[in-house]
Tab-separated table of C-alpha atoms in Angstrom:
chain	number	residue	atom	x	y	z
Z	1	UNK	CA	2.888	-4.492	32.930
Z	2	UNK	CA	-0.046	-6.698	33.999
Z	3	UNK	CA	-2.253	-4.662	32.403
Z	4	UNK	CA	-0.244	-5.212	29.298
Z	5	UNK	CA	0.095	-8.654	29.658
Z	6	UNK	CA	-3.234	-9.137	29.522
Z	7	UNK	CA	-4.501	-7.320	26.906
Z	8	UNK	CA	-2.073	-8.718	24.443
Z	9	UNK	CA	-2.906	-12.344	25.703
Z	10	UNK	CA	-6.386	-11.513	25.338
Z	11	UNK	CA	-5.988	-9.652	21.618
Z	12	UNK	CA	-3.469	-12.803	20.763
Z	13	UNK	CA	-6.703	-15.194	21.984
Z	14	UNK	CA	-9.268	-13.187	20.053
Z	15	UNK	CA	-6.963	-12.998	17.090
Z	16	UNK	CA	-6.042	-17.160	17.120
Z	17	UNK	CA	-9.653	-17.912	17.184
Z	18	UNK	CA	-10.835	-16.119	13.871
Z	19	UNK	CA	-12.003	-12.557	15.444
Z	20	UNK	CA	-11.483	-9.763	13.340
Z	21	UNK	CA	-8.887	-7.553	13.979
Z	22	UNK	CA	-11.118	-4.344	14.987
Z	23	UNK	CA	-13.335	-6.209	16.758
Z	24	UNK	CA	-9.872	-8.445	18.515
Z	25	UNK	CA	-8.820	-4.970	19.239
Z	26	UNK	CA	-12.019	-3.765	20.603
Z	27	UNK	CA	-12.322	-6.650	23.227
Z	28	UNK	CA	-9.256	-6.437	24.381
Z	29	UNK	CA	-9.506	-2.668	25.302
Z	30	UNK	CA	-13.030	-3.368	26.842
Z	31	UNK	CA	-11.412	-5.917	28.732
Z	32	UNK	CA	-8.532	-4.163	29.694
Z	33	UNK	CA	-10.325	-1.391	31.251
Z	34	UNK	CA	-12.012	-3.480	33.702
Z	35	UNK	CA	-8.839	-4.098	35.129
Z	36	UNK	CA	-7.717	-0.713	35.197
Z	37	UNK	CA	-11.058	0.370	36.891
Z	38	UNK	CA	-12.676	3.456	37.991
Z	39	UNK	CA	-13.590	6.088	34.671
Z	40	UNK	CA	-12.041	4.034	32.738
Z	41	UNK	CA	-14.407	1.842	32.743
Z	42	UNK	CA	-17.408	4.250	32.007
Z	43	UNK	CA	-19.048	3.670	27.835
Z	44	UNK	CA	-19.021	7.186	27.334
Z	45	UNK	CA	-15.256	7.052	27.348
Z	46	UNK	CA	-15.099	3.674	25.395
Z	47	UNK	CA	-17.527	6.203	22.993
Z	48	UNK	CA	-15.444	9.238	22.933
Z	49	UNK	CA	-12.517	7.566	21.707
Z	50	UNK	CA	-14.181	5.567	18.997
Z	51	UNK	CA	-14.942	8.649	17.635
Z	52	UNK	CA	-11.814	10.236	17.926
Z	53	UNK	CA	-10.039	7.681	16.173
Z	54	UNK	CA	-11.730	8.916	12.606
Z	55	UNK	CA	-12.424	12.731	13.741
Z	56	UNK	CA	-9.674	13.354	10.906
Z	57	UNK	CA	-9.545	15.566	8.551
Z	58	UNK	CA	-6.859	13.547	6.713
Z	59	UNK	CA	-8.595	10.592	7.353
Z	60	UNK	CA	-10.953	11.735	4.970
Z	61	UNK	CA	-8.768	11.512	2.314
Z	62	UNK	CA	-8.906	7.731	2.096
Z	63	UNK	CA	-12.744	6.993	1.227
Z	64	UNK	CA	-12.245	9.680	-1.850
Z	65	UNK	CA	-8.921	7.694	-3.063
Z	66	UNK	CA	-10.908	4.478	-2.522
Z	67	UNK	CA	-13.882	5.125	-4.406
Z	68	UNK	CA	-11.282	6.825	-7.479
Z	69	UNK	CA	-10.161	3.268	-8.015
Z	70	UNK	CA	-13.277	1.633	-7.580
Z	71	UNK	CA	-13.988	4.241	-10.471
Z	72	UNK	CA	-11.065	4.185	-12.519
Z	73	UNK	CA	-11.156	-0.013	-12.499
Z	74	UNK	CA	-14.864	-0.087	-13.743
Z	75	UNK	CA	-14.640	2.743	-16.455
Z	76	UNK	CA	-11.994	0.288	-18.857
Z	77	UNK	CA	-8.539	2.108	-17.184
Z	78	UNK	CA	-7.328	-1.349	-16.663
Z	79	UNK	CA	-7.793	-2.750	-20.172
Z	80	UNK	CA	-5.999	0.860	-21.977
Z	81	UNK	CA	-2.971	0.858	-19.612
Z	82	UNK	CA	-1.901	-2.312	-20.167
Z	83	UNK	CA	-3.344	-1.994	-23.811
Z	84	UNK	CA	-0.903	0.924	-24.211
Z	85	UNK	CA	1.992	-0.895	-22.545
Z	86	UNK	CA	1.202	-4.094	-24.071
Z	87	UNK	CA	1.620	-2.453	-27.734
Z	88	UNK	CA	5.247	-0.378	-26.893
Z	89	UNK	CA	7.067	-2.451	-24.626
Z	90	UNK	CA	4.970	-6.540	-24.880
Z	91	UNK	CA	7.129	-7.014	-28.188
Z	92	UNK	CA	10.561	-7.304	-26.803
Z	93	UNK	CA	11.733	-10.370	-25.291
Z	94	UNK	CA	10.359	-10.812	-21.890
Z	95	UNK	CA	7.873	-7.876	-22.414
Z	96	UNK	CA	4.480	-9.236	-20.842
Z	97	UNK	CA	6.830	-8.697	-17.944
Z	98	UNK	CA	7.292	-5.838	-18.090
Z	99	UNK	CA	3.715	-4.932	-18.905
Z	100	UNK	CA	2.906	-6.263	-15.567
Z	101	UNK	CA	5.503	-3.756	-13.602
Z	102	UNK	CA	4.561	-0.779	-15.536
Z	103	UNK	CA	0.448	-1.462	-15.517
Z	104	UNK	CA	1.119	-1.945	-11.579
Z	105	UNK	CA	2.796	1.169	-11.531
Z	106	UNK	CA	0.556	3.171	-12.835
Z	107	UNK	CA	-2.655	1.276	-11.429
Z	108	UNK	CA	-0.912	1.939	-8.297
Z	109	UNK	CA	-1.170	5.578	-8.522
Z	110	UNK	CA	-5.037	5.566	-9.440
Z	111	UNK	CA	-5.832	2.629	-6.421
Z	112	UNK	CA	-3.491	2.806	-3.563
Z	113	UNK	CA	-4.438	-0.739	-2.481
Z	114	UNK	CA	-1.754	-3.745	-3.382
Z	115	UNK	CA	-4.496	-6.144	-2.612
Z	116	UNK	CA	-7.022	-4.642	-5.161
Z	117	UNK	CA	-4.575	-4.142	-7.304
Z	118	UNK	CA	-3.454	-7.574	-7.580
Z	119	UNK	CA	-7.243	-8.978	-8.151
Z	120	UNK	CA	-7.783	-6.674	-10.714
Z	121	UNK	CA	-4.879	-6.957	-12.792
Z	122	UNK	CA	-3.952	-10.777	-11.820
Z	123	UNK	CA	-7.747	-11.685	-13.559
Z	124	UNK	CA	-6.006	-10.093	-16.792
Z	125	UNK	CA	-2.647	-10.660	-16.698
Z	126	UNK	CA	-1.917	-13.799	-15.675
Z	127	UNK	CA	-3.720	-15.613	-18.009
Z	128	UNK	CA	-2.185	-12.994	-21.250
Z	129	UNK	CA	0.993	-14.667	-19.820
Z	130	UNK	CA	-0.129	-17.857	-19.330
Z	131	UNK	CA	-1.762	-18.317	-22.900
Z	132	UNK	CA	1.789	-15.889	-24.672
Z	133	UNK	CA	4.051	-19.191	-22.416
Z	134	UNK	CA	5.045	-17.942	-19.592
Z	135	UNK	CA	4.921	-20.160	-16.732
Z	136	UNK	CA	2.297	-19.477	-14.983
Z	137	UNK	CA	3.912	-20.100	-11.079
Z	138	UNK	CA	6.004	-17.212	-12.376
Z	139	UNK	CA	3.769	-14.946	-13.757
Z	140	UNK	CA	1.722	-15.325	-10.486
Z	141	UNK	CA	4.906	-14.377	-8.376
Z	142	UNK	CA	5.904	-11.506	-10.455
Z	143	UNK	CA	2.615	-10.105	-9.786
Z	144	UNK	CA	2.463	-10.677	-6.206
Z	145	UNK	CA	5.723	-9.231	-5.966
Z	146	UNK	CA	5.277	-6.261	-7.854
Z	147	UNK	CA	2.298	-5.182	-6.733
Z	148	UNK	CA	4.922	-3.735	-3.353
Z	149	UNK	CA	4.849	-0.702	-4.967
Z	150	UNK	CA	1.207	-0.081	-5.032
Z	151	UNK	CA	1.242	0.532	-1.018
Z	152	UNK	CA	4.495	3.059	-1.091
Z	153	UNK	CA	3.415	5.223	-4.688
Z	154	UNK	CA	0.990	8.416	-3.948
Z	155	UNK	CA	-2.253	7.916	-3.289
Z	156	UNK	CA	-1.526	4.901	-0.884
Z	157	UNK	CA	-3.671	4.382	1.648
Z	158	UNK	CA	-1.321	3.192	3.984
Z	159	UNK	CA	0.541	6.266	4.010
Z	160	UNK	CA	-2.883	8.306	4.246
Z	161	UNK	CA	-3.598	6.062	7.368
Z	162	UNK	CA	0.011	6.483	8.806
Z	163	UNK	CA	0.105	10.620	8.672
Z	164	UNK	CA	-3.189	10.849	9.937
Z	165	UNK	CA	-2.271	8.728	13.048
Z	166	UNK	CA	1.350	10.340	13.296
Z	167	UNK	CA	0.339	13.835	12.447
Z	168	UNK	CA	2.437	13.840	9.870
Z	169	UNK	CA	1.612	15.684	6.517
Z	170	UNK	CA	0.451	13.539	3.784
Z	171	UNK	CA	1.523	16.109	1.020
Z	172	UNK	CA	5.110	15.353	2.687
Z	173	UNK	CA	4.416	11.333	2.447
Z	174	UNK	CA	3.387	11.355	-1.354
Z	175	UNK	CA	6.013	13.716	-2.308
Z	176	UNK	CA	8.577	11.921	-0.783
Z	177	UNK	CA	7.452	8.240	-1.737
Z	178	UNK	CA	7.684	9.197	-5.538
Z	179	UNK	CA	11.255	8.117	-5.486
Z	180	UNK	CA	11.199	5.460	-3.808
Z	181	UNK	CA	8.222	3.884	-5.818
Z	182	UNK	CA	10.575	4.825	-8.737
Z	183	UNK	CA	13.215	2.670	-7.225
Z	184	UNK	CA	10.996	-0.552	-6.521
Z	185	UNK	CA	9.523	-0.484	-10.333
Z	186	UNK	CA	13.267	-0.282	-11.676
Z	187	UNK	CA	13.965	-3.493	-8.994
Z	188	UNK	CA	11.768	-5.521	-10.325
Z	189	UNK	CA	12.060	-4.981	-13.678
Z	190	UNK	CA	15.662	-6.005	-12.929
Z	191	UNK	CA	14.861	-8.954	-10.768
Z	192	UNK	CA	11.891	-9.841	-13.669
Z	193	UNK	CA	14.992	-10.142	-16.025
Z	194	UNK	CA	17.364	-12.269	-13.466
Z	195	UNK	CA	14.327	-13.843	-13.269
Z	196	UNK	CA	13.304	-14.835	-16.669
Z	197	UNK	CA	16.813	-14.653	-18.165
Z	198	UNK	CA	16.437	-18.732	-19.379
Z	199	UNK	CA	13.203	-18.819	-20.200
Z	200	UNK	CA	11.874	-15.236	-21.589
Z	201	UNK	CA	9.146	-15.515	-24.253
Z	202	UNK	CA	9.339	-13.685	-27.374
Z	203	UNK	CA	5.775	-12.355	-27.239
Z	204	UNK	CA	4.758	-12.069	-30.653
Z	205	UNK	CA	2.732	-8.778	-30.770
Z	206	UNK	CA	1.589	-7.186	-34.029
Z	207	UNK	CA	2.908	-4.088	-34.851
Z	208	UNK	CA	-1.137	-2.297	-35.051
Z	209	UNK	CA	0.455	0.800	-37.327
Z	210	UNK	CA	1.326	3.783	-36.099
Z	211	UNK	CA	-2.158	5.436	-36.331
Z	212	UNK	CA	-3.756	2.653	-34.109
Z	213	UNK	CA	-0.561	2.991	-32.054
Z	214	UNK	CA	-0.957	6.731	-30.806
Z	215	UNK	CA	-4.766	6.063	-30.572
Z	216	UNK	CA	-4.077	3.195	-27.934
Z	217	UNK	CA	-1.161	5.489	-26.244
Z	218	UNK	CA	-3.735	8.559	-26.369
Z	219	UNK	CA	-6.771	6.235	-24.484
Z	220	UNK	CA	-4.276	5.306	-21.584
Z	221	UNK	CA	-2.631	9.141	-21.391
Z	222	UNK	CA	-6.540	10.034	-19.502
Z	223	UNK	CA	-5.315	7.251	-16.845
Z	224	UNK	CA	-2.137	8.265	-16.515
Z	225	UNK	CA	-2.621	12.182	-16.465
Z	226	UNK	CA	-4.632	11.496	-12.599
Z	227	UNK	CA	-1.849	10.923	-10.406
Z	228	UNK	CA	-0.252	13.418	-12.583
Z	229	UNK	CA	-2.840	15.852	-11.545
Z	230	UNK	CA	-2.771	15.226	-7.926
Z	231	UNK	CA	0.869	15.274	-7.431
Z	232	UNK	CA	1.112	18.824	-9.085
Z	233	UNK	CA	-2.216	19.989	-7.259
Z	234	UNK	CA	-0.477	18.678	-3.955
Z	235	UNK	CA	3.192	20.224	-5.242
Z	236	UNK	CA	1.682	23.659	-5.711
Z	237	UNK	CA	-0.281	24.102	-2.748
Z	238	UNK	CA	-3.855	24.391	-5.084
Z	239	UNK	CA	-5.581	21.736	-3.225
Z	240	UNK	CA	-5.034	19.700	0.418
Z	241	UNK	CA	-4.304	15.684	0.274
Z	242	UNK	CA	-8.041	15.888	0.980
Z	243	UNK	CA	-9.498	17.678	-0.974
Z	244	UNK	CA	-7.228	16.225	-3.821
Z	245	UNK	CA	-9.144	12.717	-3.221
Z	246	UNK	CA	-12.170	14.725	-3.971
Z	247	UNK	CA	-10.840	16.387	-7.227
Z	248	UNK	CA	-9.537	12.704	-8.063
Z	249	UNK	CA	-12.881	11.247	-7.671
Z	250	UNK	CA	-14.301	13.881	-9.749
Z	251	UNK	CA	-11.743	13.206	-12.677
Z	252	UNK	CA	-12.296	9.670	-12.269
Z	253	UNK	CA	-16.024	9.889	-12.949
Z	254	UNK	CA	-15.750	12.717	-16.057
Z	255	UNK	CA	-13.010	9.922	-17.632
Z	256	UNK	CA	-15.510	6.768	-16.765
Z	257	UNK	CA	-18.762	8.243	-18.298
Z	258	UNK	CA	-17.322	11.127	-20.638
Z	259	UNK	CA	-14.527	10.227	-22.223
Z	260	UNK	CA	-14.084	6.588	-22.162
Z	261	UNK	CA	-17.970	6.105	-21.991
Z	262	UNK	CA	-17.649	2.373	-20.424
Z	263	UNK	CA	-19.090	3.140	-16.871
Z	264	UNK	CA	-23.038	2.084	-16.755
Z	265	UNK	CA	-25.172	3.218	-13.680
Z	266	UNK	CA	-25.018	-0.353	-12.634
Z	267	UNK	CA	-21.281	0.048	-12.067
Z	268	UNK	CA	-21.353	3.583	-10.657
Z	269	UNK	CA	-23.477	1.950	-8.032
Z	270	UNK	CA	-21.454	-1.299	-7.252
Z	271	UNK	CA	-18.316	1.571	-7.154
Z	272	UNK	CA	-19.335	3.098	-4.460
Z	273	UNK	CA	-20.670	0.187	-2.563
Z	274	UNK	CA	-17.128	-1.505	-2.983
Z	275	UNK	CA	-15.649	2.225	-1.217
Z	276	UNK	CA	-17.966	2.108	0.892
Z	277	UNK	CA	-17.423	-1.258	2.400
Z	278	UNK	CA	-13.473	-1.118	2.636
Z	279	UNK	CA	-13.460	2.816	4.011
Z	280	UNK	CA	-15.714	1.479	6.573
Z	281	UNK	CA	-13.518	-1.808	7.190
Z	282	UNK	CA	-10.488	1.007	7.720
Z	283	UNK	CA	-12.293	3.885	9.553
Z	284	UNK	CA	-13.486	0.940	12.116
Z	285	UNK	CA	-10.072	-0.111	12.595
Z	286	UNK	CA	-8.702	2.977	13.188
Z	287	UNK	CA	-11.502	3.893	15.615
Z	288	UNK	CA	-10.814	0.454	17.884
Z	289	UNK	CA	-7.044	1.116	17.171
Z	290	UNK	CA	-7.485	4.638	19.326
Z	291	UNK	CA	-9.676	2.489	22.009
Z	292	UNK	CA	-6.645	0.378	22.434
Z	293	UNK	CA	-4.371	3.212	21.695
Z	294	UNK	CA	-6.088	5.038	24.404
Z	295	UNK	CA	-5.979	2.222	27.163
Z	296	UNK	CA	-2.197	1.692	26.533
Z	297	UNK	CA	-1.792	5.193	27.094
Z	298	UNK	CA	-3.173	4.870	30.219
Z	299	UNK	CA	-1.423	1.989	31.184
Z	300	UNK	CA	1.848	3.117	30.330
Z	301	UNK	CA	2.901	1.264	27.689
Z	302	UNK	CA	4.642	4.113	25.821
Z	303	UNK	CA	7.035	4.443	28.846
Z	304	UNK	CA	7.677	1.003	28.334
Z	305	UNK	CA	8.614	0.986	25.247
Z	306	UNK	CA	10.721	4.445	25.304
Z	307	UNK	CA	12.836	2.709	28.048
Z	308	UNK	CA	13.318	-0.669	26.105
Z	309	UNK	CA	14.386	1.530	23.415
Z	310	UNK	CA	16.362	4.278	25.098
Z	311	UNK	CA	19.305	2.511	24.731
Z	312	UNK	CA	19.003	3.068	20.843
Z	313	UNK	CA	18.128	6.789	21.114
Z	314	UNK	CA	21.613	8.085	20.319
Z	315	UNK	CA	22.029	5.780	17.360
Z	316	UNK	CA	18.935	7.335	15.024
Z	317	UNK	CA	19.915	4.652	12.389
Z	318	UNK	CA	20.258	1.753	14.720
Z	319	UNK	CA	16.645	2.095	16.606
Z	320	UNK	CA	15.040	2.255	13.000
Z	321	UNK	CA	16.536	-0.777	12.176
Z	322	UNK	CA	15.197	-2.789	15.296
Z	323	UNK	CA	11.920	-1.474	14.886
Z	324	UNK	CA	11.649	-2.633	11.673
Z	325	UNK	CA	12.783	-5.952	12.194
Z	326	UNK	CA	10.160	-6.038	14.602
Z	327	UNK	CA	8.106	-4.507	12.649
Z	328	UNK	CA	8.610	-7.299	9.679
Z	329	UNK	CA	7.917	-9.774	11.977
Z	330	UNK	CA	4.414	-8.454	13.217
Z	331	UNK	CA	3.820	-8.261	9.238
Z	332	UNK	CA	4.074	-11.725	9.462
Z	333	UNK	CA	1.038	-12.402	11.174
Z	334	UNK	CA	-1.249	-8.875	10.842
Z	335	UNK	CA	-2.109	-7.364	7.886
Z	336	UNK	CA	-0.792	-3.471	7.413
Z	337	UNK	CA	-3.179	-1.380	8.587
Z	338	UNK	CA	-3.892	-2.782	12.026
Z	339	UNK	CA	0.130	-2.780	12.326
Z	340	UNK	CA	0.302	1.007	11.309
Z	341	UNK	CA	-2.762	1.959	13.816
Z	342	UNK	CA	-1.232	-0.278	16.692
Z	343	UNK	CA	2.086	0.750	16.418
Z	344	UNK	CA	2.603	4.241	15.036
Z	345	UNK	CA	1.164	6.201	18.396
Z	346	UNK	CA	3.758	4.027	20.241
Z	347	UNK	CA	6.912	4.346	18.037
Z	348	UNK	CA	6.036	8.387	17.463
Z	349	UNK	CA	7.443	9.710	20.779
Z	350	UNK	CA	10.431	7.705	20.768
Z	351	UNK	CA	11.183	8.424	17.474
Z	352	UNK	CA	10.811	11.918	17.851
Z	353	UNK	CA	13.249	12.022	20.707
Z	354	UNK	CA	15.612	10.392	18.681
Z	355	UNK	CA	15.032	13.230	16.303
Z	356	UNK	CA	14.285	11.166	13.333
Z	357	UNK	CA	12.282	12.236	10.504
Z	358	UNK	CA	8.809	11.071	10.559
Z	359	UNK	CA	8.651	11.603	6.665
Z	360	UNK	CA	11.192	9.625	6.079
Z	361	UNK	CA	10.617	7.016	8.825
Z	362	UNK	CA	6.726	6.868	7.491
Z	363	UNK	CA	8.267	5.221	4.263
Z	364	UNK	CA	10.380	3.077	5.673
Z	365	UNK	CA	7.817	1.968	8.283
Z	366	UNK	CA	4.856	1.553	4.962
Z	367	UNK	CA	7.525	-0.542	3.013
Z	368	UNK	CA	8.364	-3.085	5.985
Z	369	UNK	CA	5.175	-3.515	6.790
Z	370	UNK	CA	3.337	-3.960	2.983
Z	371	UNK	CA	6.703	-6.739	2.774
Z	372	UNK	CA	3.942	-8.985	4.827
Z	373	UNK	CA	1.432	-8.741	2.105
Z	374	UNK	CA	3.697	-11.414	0.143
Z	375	UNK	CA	4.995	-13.522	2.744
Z	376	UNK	CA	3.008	-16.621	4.532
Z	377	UNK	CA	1.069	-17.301	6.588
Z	378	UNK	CA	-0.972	-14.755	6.277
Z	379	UNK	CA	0.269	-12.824	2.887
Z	380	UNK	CA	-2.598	-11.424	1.552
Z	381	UNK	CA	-1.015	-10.243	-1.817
Z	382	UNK	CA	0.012	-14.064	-2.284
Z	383	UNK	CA	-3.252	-15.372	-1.496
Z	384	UNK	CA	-5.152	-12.984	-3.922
Z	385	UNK	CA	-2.176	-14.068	-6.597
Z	386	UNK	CA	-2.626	-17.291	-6.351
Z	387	UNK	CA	-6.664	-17.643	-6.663
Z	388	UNK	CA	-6.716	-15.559	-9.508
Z	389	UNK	CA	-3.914	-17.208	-11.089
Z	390	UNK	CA	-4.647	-20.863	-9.975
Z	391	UNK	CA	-1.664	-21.644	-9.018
Z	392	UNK	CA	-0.826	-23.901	-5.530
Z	393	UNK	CA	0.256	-21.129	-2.921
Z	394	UNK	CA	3.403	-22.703	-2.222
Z	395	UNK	CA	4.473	-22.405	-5.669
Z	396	UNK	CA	3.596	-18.714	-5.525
Z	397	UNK	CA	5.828	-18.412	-2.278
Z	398	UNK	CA	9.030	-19.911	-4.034
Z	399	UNK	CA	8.230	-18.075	-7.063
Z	400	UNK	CA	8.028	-14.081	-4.781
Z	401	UNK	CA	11.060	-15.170	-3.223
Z	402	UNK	CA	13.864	-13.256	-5.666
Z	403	UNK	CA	11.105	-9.988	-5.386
Z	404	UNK	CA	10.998	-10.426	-1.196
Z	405	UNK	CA	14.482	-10.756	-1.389
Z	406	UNK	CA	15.520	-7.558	-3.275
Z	407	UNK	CA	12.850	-5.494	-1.471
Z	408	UNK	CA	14.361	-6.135	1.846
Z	409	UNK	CA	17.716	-4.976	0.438
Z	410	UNK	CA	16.017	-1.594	-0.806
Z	411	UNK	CA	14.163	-1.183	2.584
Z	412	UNK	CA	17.868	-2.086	4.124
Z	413	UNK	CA	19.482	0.856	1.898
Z	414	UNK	CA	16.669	3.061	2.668
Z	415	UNK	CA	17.664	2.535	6.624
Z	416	UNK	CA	21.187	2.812	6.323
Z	417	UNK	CA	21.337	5.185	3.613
Z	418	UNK	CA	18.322	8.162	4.226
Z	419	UNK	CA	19.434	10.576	1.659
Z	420	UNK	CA	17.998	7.996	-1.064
Z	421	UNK	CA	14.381	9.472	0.243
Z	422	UNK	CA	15.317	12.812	1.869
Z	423	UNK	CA	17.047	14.438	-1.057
Z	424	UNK	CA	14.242	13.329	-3.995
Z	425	UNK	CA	11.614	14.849	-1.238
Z	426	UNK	CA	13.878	17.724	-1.059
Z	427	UNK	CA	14.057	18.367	-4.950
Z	428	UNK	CA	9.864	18.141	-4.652
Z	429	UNK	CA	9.087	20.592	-1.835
């Protein structure tokens, strides 16, 4: 337990001082193993486990799905989605809000990142709503909001990063967060309407004709047929989660420069310098997360934790629901991937003598922790919302509330109530 102690007092120090997280992480362990002595000390071990934290096959999934939204984004996706949806559904009363839920569904399938999905639509949207009369502290908190679903539908990364550090099968994770991502887009476009019940805009949209109409639907149907593509590759066994990010990439770059013609080499190149940068900002974490994951091993904190928590072993439902109170709480103040690298090799063998299913539990676990992505202080979804829709942060943080709200009542129903993610999977596989 001293061992412990210290390394969270000295991550917690690194951390409150402005050291990045992989690097916090990477300290710590270093430090750590000084007091644990002997080979543990030795660089070539510090080595060896740095590279074993991304020696994944899965892993590799996540630079491919990376670089197919850095594709998809620069080769005019965002404009025809919410083109398309803008046209069939921006007319009714209310509808630009409903753009925004649907566009961040469906972005959400080609990115897998809220974060980036929030930049790149909130530089669009927000101002569409802004200049149609929406208020504009509302618009901004819709987005933020929304933009929960983005982590949870197939390809997220977060789920990629989870069943390569549970080894759990990521087919299994995308298959069985289609429903639930289902769910969260049919929540908010019900909370969008509590919402906006007083003060809805009637968006006045021409009616283009019906020629210009099935032209716009037919631009957006390349976008949407991706994650179409994917999830029946991944369904039918033709092609691994993998190798799916490479067939994704592949699409993404025959729709940028073939079909829709947009994408210029200059773009290509920034692409894959943007997937570059934020696959190697993951694969780093995950390779300190092992260091640390390695040295807590070693230290015993696993035992630890299964006896805290053997109390709760009989009661499946009941040692979920701690751990993901603690787990919303850690959200608080670390961003989700660090959580999900930190935690997962800890929670896994408890879990698993509980005899929960680490499917369903990786779900679960991806929604409470992407719920800190829109709450302060750290809230990087609210943040991102609120430069690109220059709006005050606190006024995005009242206006998220009604979306943070009903989210926590869906991840509650998805605790107490399983079969509402078990029996879709089941239908799938």
């Amino acid at each position: 337990m001293r061992i412990l102690g210290a390394m969270s007092g000295w991550l917690i120090a690194a951390i409150a001082i402005g050291v990045p997280i992989a690097f916090a992480l990477l300290f710590a362990s270093v430090a750590s193993s000084f007091m644990i002595g002997g080979t543990a000390t030795e660089p070539a071990i510090i080595a060896a486990q740095l590279l074993r934290g991304t020696d994944s096959v899965s892993m590799m999934a996540l630079p491919f799905f990376i670089l197919t939204g850095e594709i998809m984004n620069r080769g005019g996706m965002t404009k025809r989605l919410i083109g398309m949806f803008n046209v069939s559904i921006g007319r009714v009363r209310g509808g630009l809000g409903y753009v925004v839920i649907l566009a961040t569904f469906m972005f959400g399938a080609l990115v897998g990142s809220a974060v980036a999905s929030t930049a790149a639509l909130g530089a669009i949207l927000i101002p569409m709503m802004a200049a149609a009369g929406y208020d504009r502290d509302k618009a901004a908190g819709l987005l933020a909001g929304t933009n929960m679903v983005v982590p949870i539908m197939p390809p997220s990364i977060p789920l990629i990063v989870y069943g390569a550090t549970a080894g759990v099968s990521i087919t299994q994770l995308f298959m069985g967060s289609i429903a639930p991502a289902i769910y969260l887009a049919i929540l908010m476009c019900g909370t969008w309407f509590w919402v906006s019940r007083k003060d809805a805009v009637q968006t006045d949209v021409p009616w283009p004709g019906w020629g210009q109409f099935f032209k716009l639907v037919g631009s957006g149907f390349w976008a949407i047929l991706l994650p179409v593509i994917i999830l029946v590759g991944l369904r039918s066994g033709v092609f691994t989660a993998t190798e799916a990010g490479v067939v994704a990439v592949v699409y993404a770059l025959f729709i940028g420069l073939v079909v829709y013609r947009e994408m210029k080499f200059d773009d290509l190149i920034s692409a894959f310098v943007a997937a570059a940068k934020m696959s190697a900002v993951v694969m780093f974490l995950a390779a300190t997360a092992q260091v640390a994951g390695y040295y807590m091993t070693i230290s015993g904190l696993p035992d630890v934790v299964a006896g805290i928590m053997e109390p709760l072993v009989d009661n499946p439902t009941m040692l979920v629901f701690v751990l993901m109170v603690f787990v919303f709480l850690l959200g608080l103040i670390l961003d989700v991937i660090p959580t999900i690298l930190i935690l997962t090799p800890l929670m896994v063998p408890v879990l698993q003598e509980a005899g929960v299913d680490l499917v369903w539990f990786g779900i679960v676990f991806t929604l409470a922790n992407v719920l800190g992505l829109i709450t302060p202080p750290v809230g990087p979804s609210l943040n991102v919302a609120s430069a690109v829709g220059k709006v005050k942060i606190e006024r995005v943080s009242i206006t998220v509330l009604p979306y943070l709200v009903t989210q926590l009542i869906l991840l509650l129903i998805f605790i107490f109530i399983p079969q509402t993610i078990t029996v879709p999977l089941g239908w799938l596989t």
